[in-house]
Short mmCIF file of the C-alpha atoms (twelve columns), coordinates in Angstrom:
data_MODEL
# 
_entry.id   MODEL 
# 
loop_
_atom_site.group_PDB 
_atom_site.id 
_atom_site.type_symbol 
_atom_site.label_atom_id 
_atom_site.label_alt_id 
_atom_site.label_comp_id 
_atom_site.label_asym_id 
_atom_site.label_seq_id 
_atom_site.Cartn_x 
_atom_site.Cartn_y 
_atom_site.Cartn_z 
_atom_site.pdbx_PDB_model_num 
ATOM 1  C CA . UNK A 1  137.955 -72.318 121.827 1 
ATOM 2  C CA . UNK A 2  138.923 -68.633 121.810 1 
ATOM 3  C CA . UNK A 3  142.510 -68.728 123.008 1 
ATOM 4  C CA . UNK A 4  143.369 -65.091 122.216 1 
ATOM 5  C CA . UNK A 5  140.718 -63.359 124.309 1 
ATOM 6  C CA . UNK A 6  141.635 -65.649 127.189 1 
ATOM 7  C CA . UNK A 7  145.318 -64.752 126.966 1 
ATOM 8  C CA . UNK A 8  144.435 -61.028 126.828 1 
ATOM 9  C CA . UNK A 9  142.350 -61.509 129.959 1 
ATOM 10 C CA . UNK A 10 145.245 -63.312 131.583 1 
ATOM 11 C CA . UNK A 11 147.598 -60.494 130.753 1 
ATOM 12 C CA . UNK A 12 145.334 -57.816 132.177 1 
ATOM 13 C CA . UNK A 13 144.833 -59.940 135.323 1 
ATOM 14 C CA . UNK A 14 148.589 -60.245 135.857 1 
ATOM 15 C CA . UNK A 15 149.055 -56.503 135.246 1 
ATOM 16 C CA . UNK A 16 146.455 -55.786 137.940 1 
ATOM 17 C CA . UNK A 17 148.206 -58.212 140.261 1 
ATOM 18 C CA . UNK A 18 151.535 -56.439 139.826 1 
ATOM 19 C CA . UNK A 19 149.941 -53.086 140.499 1 
ATOM 20 C CA . UNK A 20 148.302 -54.386 143.649 1 
ATOM 21 C CA . UNK A 21 151.572 -55.933 144.777 1 
ATOM 22 C CA . UNK A 22 153.427 -52.709 144.220 1 
ATOM 23 C CA . UNK A 23 150.807 -50.841 146.174 1 
ATOM 24 C CA . UNK A 24 151.747 -53.068 149.100 1 
ATOM 25 C CA . UNK A 25 148.472 -54.966 149.386 1 
ATOM 26 C CA . UNK A 26 149.941 -58.344 150.317 1 
ATOM 27 C CA . UNK A 27 146.804 -59.910 151.756 1 
ATOM 28 C CA . UNK A 28 145.020 -59.281 148.452 1 
ATOM 29 C CA . UNK A 29 146.911 -61.933 146.514 1 
ATOM 30 C CA . UNK A 30 145.478 -65.244 147.824 1 
ATOM 31 C CA . UNK A 31 141.967 -63.858 147.740 1 
ATOM 32 C CA . UNK A 32 142.427 -62.926 144.104 1 
ATOM 33 C CA . UNK A 33 143.721 -66.384 143.241 1 
ATOM 34 C CA . UNK A 34 140.420 -67.687 144.578 1 
ATOM 35 C CA . UNK A 35 138.550 -65.066 142.497 1 
ATOM 36 C CA . UNK A 36 140.579 -66.093 139.440 1 
ATOM 37 C CA . UNK A 37 139.657 -69.800 139.828 1 
ATOM 38 C CA . UNK A 38 136.000 -68.762 140.228 1 
ATOM 39 C CA . UNK A 39 136.351 -66.635 137.078 1 
ATOM 40 C CA . UNK A 40 137.845 -69.634 135.243 1 
ATOM 41 C CA . UNK A 41 134.967 -71.822 136.330 1 
ATOM 42 C CA . UNK A 42 132.504 -69.240 135.009 1 
ATOM 43 C CA . UNK A 43 134.445 -69.041 131.836 1 
ATOM 44 C CA . UNK A 44 134.308 -72.855 131.415 1 
ATOM 45 C CA . UNK A 45 130.549 -72.777 132.028 1 
ATOM 46 C CA . UNK A 46 130.222 -70.141 129.298 1 
ATOM 47 C CA . UNK A 47 132.274 -72.231 126.930 1 
ATOM 48 C CA . UNK A 48 130.121 -75.280 127.603 1 
ATOM 49 C CA . UNK A 49 126.927 -73.299 127.242 1 
ATOM 50 C CA . UNK A 50 128.157 -71.930 123.886 1 
ATOM 51 C CA . UNK A 51 128.969 -75.473 122.699 1 
ATOM 52 C CA . UNK A 52 125.554 -76.726 123.674 1 
ATOM 53 C CA . UNK A 53 123.771 -73.923 121.814 1 
ATOM 54 C CA . UNK A 54 125.954 -74.560 118.757 1 
ATOM 55 C CA . UNK A 55 125.300 -78.311 118.810 1 
ATOM 56 C CA . UNK A 56 121.599 -77.921 119.636 1 
# 
């Protein structure tokens, strides 16, 4: 599993969150948490797809 690219993605996500929060967009936060979990699901699907192609 590629830990490093994931942590970079995490960092940029949190940076964006902070910017949004500073801008005063309070309602944005929960919605983005949902988006993040959706992103993580897509990421997992990609990882599994990659594993399948490697094994197959």
